mmCIF file of C-alpha atoms in Angstrom:
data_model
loop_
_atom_site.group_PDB
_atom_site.id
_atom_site.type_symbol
_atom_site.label_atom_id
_atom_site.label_comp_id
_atom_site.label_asym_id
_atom_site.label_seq_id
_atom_site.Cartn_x
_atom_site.Cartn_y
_atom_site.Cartn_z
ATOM 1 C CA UNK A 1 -26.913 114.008 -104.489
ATOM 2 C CA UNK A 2 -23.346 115.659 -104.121
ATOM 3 C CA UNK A 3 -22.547 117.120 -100.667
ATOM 4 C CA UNK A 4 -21.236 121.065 -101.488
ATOM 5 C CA UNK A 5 -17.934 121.349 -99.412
ATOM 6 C CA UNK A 6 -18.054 123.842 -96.766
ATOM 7 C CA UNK A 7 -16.468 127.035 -98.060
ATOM 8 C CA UNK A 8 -12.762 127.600 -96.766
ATOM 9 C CA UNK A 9 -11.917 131.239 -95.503
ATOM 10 C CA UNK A 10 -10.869 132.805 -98.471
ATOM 11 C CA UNK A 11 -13.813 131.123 -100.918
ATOM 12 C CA UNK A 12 -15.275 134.688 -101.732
ATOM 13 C CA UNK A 13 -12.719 136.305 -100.529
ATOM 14 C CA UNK A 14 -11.675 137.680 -96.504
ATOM 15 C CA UNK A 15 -13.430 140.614 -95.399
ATOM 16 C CA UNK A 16 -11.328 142.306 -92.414
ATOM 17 C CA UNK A 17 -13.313 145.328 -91.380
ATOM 18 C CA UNK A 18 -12.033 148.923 -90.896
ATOM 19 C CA UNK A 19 -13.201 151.956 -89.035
ATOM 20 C CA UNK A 20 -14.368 153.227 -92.676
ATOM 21 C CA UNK A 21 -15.876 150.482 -93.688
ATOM 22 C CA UNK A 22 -17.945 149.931 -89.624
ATOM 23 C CA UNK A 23 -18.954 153.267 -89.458
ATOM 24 C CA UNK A 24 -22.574 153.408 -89.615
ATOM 25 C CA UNK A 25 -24.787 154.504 -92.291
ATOM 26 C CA UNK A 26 -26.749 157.852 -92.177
ATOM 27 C CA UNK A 27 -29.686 158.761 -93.714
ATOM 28 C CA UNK A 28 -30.835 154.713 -93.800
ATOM 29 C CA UNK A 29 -33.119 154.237 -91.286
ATOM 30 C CA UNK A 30 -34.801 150.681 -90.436
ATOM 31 C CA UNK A 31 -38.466 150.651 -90.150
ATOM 32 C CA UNK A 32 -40.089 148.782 -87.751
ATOM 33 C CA UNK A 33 -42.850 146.801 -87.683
ATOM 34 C CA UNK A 34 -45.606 147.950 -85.634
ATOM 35 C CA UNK A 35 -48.126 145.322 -83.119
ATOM 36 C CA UNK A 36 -51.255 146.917 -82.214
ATOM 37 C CA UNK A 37 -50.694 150.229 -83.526
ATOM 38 C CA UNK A 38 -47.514 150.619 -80.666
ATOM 39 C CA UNK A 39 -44.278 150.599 -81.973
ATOM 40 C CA UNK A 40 -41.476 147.422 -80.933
ATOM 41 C CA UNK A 41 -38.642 150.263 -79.786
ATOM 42 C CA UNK A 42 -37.877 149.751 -75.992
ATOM 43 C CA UNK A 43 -37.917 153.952 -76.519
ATOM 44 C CA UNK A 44 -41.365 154.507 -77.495
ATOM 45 C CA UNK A 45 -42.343 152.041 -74.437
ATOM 46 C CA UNK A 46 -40.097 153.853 -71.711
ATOM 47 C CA UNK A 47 -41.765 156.911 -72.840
ATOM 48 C CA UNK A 48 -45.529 156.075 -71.926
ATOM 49 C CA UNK A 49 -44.347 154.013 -68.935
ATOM 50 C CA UNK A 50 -42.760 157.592 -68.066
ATOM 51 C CA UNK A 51 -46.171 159.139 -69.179
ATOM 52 C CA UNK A 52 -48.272 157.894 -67.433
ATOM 53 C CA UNK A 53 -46.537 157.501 -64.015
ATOM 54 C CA UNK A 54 -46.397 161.165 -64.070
ATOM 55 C CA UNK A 55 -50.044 161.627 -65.180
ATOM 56 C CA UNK A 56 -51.440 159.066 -62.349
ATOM 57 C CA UNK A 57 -48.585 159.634 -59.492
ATOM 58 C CA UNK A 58 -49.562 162.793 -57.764
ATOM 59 C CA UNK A 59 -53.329 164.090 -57.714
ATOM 60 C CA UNK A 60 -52.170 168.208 -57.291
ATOM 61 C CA UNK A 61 -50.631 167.737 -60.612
ATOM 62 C CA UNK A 62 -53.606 168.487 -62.429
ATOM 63 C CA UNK A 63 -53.148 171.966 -60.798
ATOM 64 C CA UNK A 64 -49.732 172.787 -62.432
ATOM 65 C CA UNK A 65 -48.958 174.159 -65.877
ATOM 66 C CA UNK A 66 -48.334 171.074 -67.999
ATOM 67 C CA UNK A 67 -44.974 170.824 -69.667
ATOM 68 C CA UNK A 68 -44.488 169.416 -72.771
ATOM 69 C CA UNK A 69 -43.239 166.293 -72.934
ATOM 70 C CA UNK A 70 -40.376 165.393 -75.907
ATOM 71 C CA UNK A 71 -38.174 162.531 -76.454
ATOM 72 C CA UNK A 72 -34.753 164.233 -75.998
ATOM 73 C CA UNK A 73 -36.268 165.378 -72.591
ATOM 74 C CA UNK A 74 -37.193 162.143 -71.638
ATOM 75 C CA UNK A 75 -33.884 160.437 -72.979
ATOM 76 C CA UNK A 76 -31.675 162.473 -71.621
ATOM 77 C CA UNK A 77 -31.160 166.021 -73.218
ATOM 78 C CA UNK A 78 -29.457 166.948 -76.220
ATOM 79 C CA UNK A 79 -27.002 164.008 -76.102
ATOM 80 C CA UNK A 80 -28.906 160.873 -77.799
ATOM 81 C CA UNK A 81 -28.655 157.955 -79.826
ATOM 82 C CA UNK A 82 -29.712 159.175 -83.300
ATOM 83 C CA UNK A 83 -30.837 155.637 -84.008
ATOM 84 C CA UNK A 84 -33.450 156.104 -80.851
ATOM 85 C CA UNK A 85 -34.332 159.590 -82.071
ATOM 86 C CA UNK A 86 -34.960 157.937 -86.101
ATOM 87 C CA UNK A 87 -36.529 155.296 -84.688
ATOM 88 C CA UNK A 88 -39.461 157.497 -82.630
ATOM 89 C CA UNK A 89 -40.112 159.598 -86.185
ATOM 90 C CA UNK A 90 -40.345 156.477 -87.997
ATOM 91 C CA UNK A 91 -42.877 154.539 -86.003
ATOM 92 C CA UNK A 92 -44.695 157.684 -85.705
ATOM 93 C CA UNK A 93 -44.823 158.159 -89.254
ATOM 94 C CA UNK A 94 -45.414 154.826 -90.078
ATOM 95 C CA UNK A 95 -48.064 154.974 -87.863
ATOM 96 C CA UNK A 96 -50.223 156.929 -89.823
ATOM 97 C CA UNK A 97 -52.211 160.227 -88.240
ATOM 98 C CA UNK A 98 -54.828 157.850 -86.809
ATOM 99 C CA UNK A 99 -52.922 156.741 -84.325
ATOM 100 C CA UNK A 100 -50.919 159.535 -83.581
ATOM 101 C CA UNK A 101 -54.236 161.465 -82.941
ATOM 102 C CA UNK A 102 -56.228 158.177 -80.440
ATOM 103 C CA UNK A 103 -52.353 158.478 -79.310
ATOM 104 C CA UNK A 104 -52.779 161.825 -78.321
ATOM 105 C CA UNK A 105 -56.657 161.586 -77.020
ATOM 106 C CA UNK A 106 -55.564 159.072 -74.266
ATOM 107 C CA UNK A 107 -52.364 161.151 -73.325
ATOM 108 C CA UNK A 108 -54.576 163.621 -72.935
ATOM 109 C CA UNK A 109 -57.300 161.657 -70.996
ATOM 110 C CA UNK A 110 -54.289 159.960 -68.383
ATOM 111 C CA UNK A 111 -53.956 163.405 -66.651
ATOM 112 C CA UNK A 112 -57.518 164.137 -65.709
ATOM 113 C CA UNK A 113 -58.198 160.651 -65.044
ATOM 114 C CA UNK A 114 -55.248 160.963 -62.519
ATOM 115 C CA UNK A 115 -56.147 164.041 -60.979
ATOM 116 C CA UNK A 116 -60.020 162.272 -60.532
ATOM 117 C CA UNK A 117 -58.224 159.310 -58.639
ATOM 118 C CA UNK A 118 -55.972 161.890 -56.614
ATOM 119 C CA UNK A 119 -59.050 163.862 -55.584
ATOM 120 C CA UNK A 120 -60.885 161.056 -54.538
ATOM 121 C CA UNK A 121 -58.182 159.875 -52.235
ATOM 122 C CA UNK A 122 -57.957 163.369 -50.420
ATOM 123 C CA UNK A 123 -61.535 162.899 -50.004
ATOM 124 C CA UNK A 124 -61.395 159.638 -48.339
ATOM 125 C CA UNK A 125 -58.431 160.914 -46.073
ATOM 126 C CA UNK A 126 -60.715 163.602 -44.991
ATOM 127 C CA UNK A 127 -63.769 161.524 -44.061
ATOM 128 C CA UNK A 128 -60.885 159.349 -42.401
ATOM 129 C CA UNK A 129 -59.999 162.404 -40.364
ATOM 130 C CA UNK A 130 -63.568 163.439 -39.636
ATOM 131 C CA UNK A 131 -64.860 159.961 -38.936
ATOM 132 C CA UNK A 132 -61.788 159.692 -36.149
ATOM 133 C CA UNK A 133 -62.776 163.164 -34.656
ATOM 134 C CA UNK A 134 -66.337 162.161 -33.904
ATOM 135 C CA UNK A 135 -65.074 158.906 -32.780
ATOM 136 C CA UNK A 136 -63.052 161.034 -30.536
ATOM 137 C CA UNK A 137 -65.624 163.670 -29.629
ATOM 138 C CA UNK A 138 -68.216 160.686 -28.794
ATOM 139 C CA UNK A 139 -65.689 159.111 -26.400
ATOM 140 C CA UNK A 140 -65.078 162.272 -24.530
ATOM 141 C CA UNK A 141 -68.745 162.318 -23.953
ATOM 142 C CA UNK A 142 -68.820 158.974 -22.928
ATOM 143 C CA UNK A 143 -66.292 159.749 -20.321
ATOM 144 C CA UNK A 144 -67.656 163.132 -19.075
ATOM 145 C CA UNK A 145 -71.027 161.195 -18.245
ATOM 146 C CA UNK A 146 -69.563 158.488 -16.820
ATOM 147 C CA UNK A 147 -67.771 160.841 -14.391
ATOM 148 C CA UNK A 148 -71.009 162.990 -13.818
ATOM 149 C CA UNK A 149 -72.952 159.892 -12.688
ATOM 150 C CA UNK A 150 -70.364 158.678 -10.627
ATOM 151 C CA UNK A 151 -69.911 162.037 -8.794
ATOM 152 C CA UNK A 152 -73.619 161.884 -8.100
ATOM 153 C CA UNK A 153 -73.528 158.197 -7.163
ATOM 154 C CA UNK A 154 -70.928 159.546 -4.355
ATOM 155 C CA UNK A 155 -72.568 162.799 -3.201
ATOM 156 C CA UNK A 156 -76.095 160.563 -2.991
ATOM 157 C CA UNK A 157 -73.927 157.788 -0.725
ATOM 158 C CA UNK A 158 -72.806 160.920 1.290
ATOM 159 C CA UNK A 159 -76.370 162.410 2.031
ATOM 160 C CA UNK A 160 -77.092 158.958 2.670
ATOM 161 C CA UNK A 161 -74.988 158.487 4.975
ATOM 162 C CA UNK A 162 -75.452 162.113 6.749
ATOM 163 C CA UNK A 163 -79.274 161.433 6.748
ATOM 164 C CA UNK A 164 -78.651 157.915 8.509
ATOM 165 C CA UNK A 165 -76.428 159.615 11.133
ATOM 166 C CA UNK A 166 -78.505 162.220 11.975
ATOM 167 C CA UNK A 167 -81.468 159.647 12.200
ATOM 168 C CA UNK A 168 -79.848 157.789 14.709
ATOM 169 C CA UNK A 169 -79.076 160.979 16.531
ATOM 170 C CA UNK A 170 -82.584 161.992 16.708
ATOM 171 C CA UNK A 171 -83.419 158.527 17.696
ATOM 172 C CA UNK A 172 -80.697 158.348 20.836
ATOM 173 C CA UNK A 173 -81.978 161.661 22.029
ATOM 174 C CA UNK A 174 -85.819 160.701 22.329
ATOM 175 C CA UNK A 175 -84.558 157.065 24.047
ATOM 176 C CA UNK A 176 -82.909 159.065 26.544
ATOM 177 C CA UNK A 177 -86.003 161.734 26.885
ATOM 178 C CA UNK A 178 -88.323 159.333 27.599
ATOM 179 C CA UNK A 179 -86.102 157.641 30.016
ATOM 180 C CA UNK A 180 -85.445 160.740 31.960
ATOM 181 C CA UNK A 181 -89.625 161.258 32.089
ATOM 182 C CA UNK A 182 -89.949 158.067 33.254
ATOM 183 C CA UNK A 183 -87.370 158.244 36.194
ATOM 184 C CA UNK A 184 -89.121 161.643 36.870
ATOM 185 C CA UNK A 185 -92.506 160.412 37.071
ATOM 186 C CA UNK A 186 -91.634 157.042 38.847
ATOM 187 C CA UNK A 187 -89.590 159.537 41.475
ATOM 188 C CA UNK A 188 -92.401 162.186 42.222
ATOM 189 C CA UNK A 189 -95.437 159.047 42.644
ATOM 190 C CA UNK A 190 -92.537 157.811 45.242
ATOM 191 C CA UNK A 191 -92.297 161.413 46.987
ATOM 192 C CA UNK A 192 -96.442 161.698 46.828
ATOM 193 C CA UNK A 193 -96.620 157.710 48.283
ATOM 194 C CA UNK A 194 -94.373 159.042 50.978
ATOM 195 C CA UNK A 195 -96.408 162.345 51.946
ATOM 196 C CA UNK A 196 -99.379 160.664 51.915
ATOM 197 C CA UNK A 197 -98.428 157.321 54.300
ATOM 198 C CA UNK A 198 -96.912 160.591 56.673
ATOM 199 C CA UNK A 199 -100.066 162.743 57.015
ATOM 200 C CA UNK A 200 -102.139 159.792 57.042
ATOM 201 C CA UNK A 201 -104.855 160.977 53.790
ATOM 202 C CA UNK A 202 -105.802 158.672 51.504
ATOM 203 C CA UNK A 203 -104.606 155.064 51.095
ATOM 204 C CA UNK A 204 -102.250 155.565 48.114
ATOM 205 C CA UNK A 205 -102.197 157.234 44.517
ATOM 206 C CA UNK A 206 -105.278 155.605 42.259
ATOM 207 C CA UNK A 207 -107.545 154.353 45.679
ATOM 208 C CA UNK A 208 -110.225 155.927 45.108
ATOM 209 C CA UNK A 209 -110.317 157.529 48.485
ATOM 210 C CA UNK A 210 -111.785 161.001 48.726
ATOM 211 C CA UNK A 211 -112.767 161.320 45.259
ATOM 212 C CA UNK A 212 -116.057 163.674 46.335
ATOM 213 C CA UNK A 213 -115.091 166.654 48.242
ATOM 214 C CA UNK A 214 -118.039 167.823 50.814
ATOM 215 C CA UNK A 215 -118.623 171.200 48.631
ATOM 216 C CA UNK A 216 -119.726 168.484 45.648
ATOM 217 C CA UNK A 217 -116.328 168.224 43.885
ATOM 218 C CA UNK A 218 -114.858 165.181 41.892
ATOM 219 C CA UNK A 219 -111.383 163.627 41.173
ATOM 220 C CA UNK A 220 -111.079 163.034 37.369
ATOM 221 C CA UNK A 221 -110.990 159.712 37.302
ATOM 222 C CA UNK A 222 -110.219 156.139 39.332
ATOM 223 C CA UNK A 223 -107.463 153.620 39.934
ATOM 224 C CA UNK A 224 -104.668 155.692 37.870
ATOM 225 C CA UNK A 225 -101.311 156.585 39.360
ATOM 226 C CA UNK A 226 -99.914 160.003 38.624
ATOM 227 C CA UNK A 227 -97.122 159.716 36.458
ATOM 228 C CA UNK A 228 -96.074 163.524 34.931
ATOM 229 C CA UNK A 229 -96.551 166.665 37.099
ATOM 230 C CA UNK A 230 -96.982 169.844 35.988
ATOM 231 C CA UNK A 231 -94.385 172.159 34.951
ATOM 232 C CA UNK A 232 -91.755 169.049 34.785
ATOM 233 C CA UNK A 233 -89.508 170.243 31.546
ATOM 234 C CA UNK A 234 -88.646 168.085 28.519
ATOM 235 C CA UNK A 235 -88.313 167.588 24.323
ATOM 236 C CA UNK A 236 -91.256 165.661 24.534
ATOM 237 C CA UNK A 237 -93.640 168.766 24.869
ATOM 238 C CA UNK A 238 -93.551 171.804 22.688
ATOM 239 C CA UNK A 239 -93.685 174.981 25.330
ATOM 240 C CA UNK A 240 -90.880 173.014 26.673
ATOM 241 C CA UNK A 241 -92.742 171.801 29.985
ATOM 242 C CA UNK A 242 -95.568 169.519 30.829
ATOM 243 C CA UNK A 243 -98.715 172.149 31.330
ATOM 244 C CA UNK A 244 -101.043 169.626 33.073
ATOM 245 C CA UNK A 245 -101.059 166.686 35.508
ATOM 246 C CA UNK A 246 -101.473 162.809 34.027
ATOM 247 C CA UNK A 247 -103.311 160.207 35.457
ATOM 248 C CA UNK A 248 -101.970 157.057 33.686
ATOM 249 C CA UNK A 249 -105.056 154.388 33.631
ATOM 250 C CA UNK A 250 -105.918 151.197 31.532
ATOM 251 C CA UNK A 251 -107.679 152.137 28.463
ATOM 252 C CA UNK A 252 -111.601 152.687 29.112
ATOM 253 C CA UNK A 253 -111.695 153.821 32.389
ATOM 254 C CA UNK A 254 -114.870 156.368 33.231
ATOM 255 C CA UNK A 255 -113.722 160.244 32.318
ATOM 256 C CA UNK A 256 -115.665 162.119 35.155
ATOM 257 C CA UNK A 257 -116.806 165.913 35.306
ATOM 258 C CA UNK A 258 -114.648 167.425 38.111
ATOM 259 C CA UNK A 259 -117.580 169.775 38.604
ATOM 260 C CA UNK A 260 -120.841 171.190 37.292
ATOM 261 C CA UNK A 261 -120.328 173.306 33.997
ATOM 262 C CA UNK A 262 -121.003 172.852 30.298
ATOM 263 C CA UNK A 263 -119.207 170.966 27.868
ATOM 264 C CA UNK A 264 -117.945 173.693 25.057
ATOM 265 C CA UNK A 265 -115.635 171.514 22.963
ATOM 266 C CA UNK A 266 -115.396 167.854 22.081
ATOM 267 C CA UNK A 267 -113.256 166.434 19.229
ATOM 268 C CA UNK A 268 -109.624 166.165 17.782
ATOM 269 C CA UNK A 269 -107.408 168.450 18.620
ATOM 270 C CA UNK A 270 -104.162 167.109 17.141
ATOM 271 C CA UNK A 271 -100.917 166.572 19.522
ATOM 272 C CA UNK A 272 -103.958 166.250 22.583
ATOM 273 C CA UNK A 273 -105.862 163.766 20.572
ATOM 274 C CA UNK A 274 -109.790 163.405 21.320
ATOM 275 C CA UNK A 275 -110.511 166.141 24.221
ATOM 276 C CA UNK A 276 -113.106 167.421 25.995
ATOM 277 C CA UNK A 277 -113.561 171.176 27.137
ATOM 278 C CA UNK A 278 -115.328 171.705 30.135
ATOM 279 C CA UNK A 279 -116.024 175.266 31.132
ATOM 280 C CA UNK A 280 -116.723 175.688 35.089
ATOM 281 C CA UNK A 281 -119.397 178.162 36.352
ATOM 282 C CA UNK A 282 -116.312 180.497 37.195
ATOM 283 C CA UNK A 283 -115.139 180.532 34.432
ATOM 284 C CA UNK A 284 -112.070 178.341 34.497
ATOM 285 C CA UNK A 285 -111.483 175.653 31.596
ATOM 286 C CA UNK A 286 -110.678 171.605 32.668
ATOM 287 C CA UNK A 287 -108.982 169.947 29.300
ATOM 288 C CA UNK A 288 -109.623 166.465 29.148
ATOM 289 C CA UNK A 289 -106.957 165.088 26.928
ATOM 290 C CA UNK A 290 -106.183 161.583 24.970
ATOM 291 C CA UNK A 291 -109.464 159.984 25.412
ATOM 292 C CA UNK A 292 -110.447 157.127 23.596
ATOM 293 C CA UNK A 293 -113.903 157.952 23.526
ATOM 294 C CA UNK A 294 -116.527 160.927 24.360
ATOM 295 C CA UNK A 295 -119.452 160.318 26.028
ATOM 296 C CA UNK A 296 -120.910 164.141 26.119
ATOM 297 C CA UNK A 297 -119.767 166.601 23.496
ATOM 298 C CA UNK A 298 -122.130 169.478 24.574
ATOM 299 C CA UNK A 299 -124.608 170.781 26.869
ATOM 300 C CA UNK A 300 -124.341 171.139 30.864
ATOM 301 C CA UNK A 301 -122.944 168.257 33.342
ATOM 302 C CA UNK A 302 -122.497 167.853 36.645
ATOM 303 C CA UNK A 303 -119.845 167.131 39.060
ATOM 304 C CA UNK A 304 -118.857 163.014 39.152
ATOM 305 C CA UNK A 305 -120.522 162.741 35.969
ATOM 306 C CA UNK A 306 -119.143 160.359 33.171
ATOM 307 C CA UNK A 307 -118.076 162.497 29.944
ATOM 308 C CA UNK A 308 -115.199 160.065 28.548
ATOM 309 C CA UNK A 309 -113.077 157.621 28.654
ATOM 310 C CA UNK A 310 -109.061 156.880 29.199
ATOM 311 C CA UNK A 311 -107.456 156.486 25.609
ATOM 312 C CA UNK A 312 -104.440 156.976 24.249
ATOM 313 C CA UNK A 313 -105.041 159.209 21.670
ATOM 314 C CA UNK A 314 -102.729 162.245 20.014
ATOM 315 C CA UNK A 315 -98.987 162.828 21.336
ATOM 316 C CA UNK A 316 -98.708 160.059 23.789
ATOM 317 C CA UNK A 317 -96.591 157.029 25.181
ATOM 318 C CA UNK A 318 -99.370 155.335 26.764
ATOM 319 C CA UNK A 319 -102.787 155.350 28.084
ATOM 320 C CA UNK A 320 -103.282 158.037 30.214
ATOM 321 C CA UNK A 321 -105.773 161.205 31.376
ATOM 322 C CA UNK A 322 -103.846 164.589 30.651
ATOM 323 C CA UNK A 323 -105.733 166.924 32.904
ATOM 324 C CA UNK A 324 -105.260 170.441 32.305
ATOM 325 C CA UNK A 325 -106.645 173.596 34.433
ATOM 326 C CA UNK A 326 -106.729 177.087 32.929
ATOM 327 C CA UNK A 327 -108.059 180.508 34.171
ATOM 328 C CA UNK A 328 -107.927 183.086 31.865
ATOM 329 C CA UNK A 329 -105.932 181.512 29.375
ATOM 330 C CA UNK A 330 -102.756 180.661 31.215
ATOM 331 C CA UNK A 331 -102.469 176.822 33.018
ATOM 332 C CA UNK A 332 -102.259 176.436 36.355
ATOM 333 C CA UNK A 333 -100.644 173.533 38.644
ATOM 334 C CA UNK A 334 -103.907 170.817 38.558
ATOM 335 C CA UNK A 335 -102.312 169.002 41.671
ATOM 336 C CA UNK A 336 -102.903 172.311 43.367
ATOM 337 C CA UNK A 337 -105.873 173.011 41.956
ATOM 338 C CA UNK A 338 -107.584 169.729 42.839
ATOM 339 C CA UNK A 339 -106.150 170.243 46.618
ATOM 340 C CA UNK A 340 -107.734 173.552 46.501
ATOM 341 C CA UNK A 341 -111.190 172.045 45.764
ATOM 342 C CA UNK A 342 -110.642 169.691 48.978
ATOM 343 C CA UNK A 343 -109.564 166.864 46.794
ATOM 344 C CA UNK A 344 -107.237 164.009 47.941
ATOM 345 C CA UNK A 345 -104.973 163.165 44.274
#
């Protein structure tokens, strides 16, 4: 098989090309070849990348006029390539209607289906906003509670503390009030041990001796020692001032009549305890006050008789006999009563 010599330059002839002859044609247009009903042209494609960024970019657009859209627009104005502009008619002709119309059926869909994505992503920046404003409301809550409580944590630790201050107050004052009663009463059985080793009566608070009088008249009781006068003042009595005479005695020691009468009351009587009212012929009331027990709660006694016993009963610090005297309704000294009655206390 002959080898065919490669042709020299001149073979057919040397073409050296002019600006007539590389002008380009007009009115010859190449048609191209369409895949998948889009045409090839990098101009058709920059135009529905163009599309439908401006259909899916912005979701108010849906509100604005829509513009028309044509391809000297989009490439620039009214300077273009005619080969771009030929090659846009031609695919679209080529084409065929079909696809110009499914071409114009999605460019119509890509703005609504843009301004559905734009609305929904307002909407979720809204319940963003609203979630973070009851997150924010619900932590001011929060905080205003915590505050209350711990406000009325502190005012409670204040009363507290108020309360506990004033306890101990009340506390130190009734230590020293019984104190002072007790000096007073240990002072006056000292002054009454002294009067009575001077005159010579008696052998000393609580003997026993002259406990009948000759006109039939009885002390209250036996073996006691006098411990509050009357009329000694003090917080631990309410008019302010003892009103009767006590005869401090172990628990269960005889209550006697301190003359004939009738019993007219016998039971509680609050601050006195269990007491005894005995009403005298004359008239005047004898209280018998604190007792532990009641031996006659009615009916007529007489003088020396048993009606009780020592108790401590009601308002009291210890066993004792409060002994109280009253004519016509007011108290009287019992000390001096009992004297008057010929009665060594």
């Amino acid at each position: 098989m002959d080898v065919q010599e490669t042709p020299t330059a001149g073979a057919w002839g040397e073409w050296n090309p002019t600006e007539d002859s590389a002008r380009p044609l007009r009115g010859k247009h190449r048609v191209l070849k369409t895949r998948g009903g889009l045409a090839r042209s990098s101009t058709v494609l920059g135009v529905g990348v163009i599309a439908a960024v401006g259909a899916g970019g912005i979701a108010t657009a849906q509100d604005r006029p829509q513009v028309s859209i044509s391809v000297p627009d989009l490439l620039g104005g009214g300077g273009h390539s005619d080969t771009g502009a030929d090659d846009v008619r031609t695919a679209a002709a080529a084409d065929g209607s079909g696809t110009a119309a499914a071409g114009a059926t999605q460019t119509a869909a890509v703005p609504q289906q843009g301004g559905d994505a734009g609305e929904a992503l307002l909407n979720r920046i809204l319940q963003q906003a609203e979630s973070q404003q009851d997150a924010d409301h619900a932590q001011a809550r929060a905080d205003a509670e915590r505050t209350a409580r711990e406000a009325a944590a502190q005012e409670a630790k204040v009363q507290k503390e108020a309360a506990d201050k004033e306890a101990e107050t009340a506390r130190a004052a009734a230590e020293q009030a019984a104190a002072a009663e007790k000096e007073a009463a240990e002072k006056a059985a000292a002054e009454q041990t002294a009067t009575k080793a001077a005159t010579g009566s008696g052998s000393g608070p609580g003997s026993g001796s002259g406990s009948q009088s000759a006109d039939g008249w009885s002390l209250p009781t036996s073996s006691y020692t006098l411990t509050s006068h009357y009329g000694v003042a003090g917080s631990m009595w309410s008019s302010g001032y003892h009103t009767g005479l006590d005869f401090a005695a172990p628990t269960g020691t005889p209550v006697k009549a301190v003359g004939g009468g009738k019993v007219i009351s016998a039971g509680w009587s609050g601050a006195y305890g269990y007491r005894i009212v005995l009403k005298l012929d004359d008239g005047t009331e004898i209280w018998y006050c604190h007792l532990s027990s009641m031996s006659v709660t009615s009916g007529s006694v007489g003088a020396g008789e048993t009606i009780g016993r020592v108790g401590a009963t009601g308002n009291v610090t210890g066993a004792h006999l409060h002994l109280e005297v009253r004519k016509g309704g007011s108290t009287v000294d019992p000390l001096a009563w009992l004297g008057s009655k010929g009665l060594d206390v």
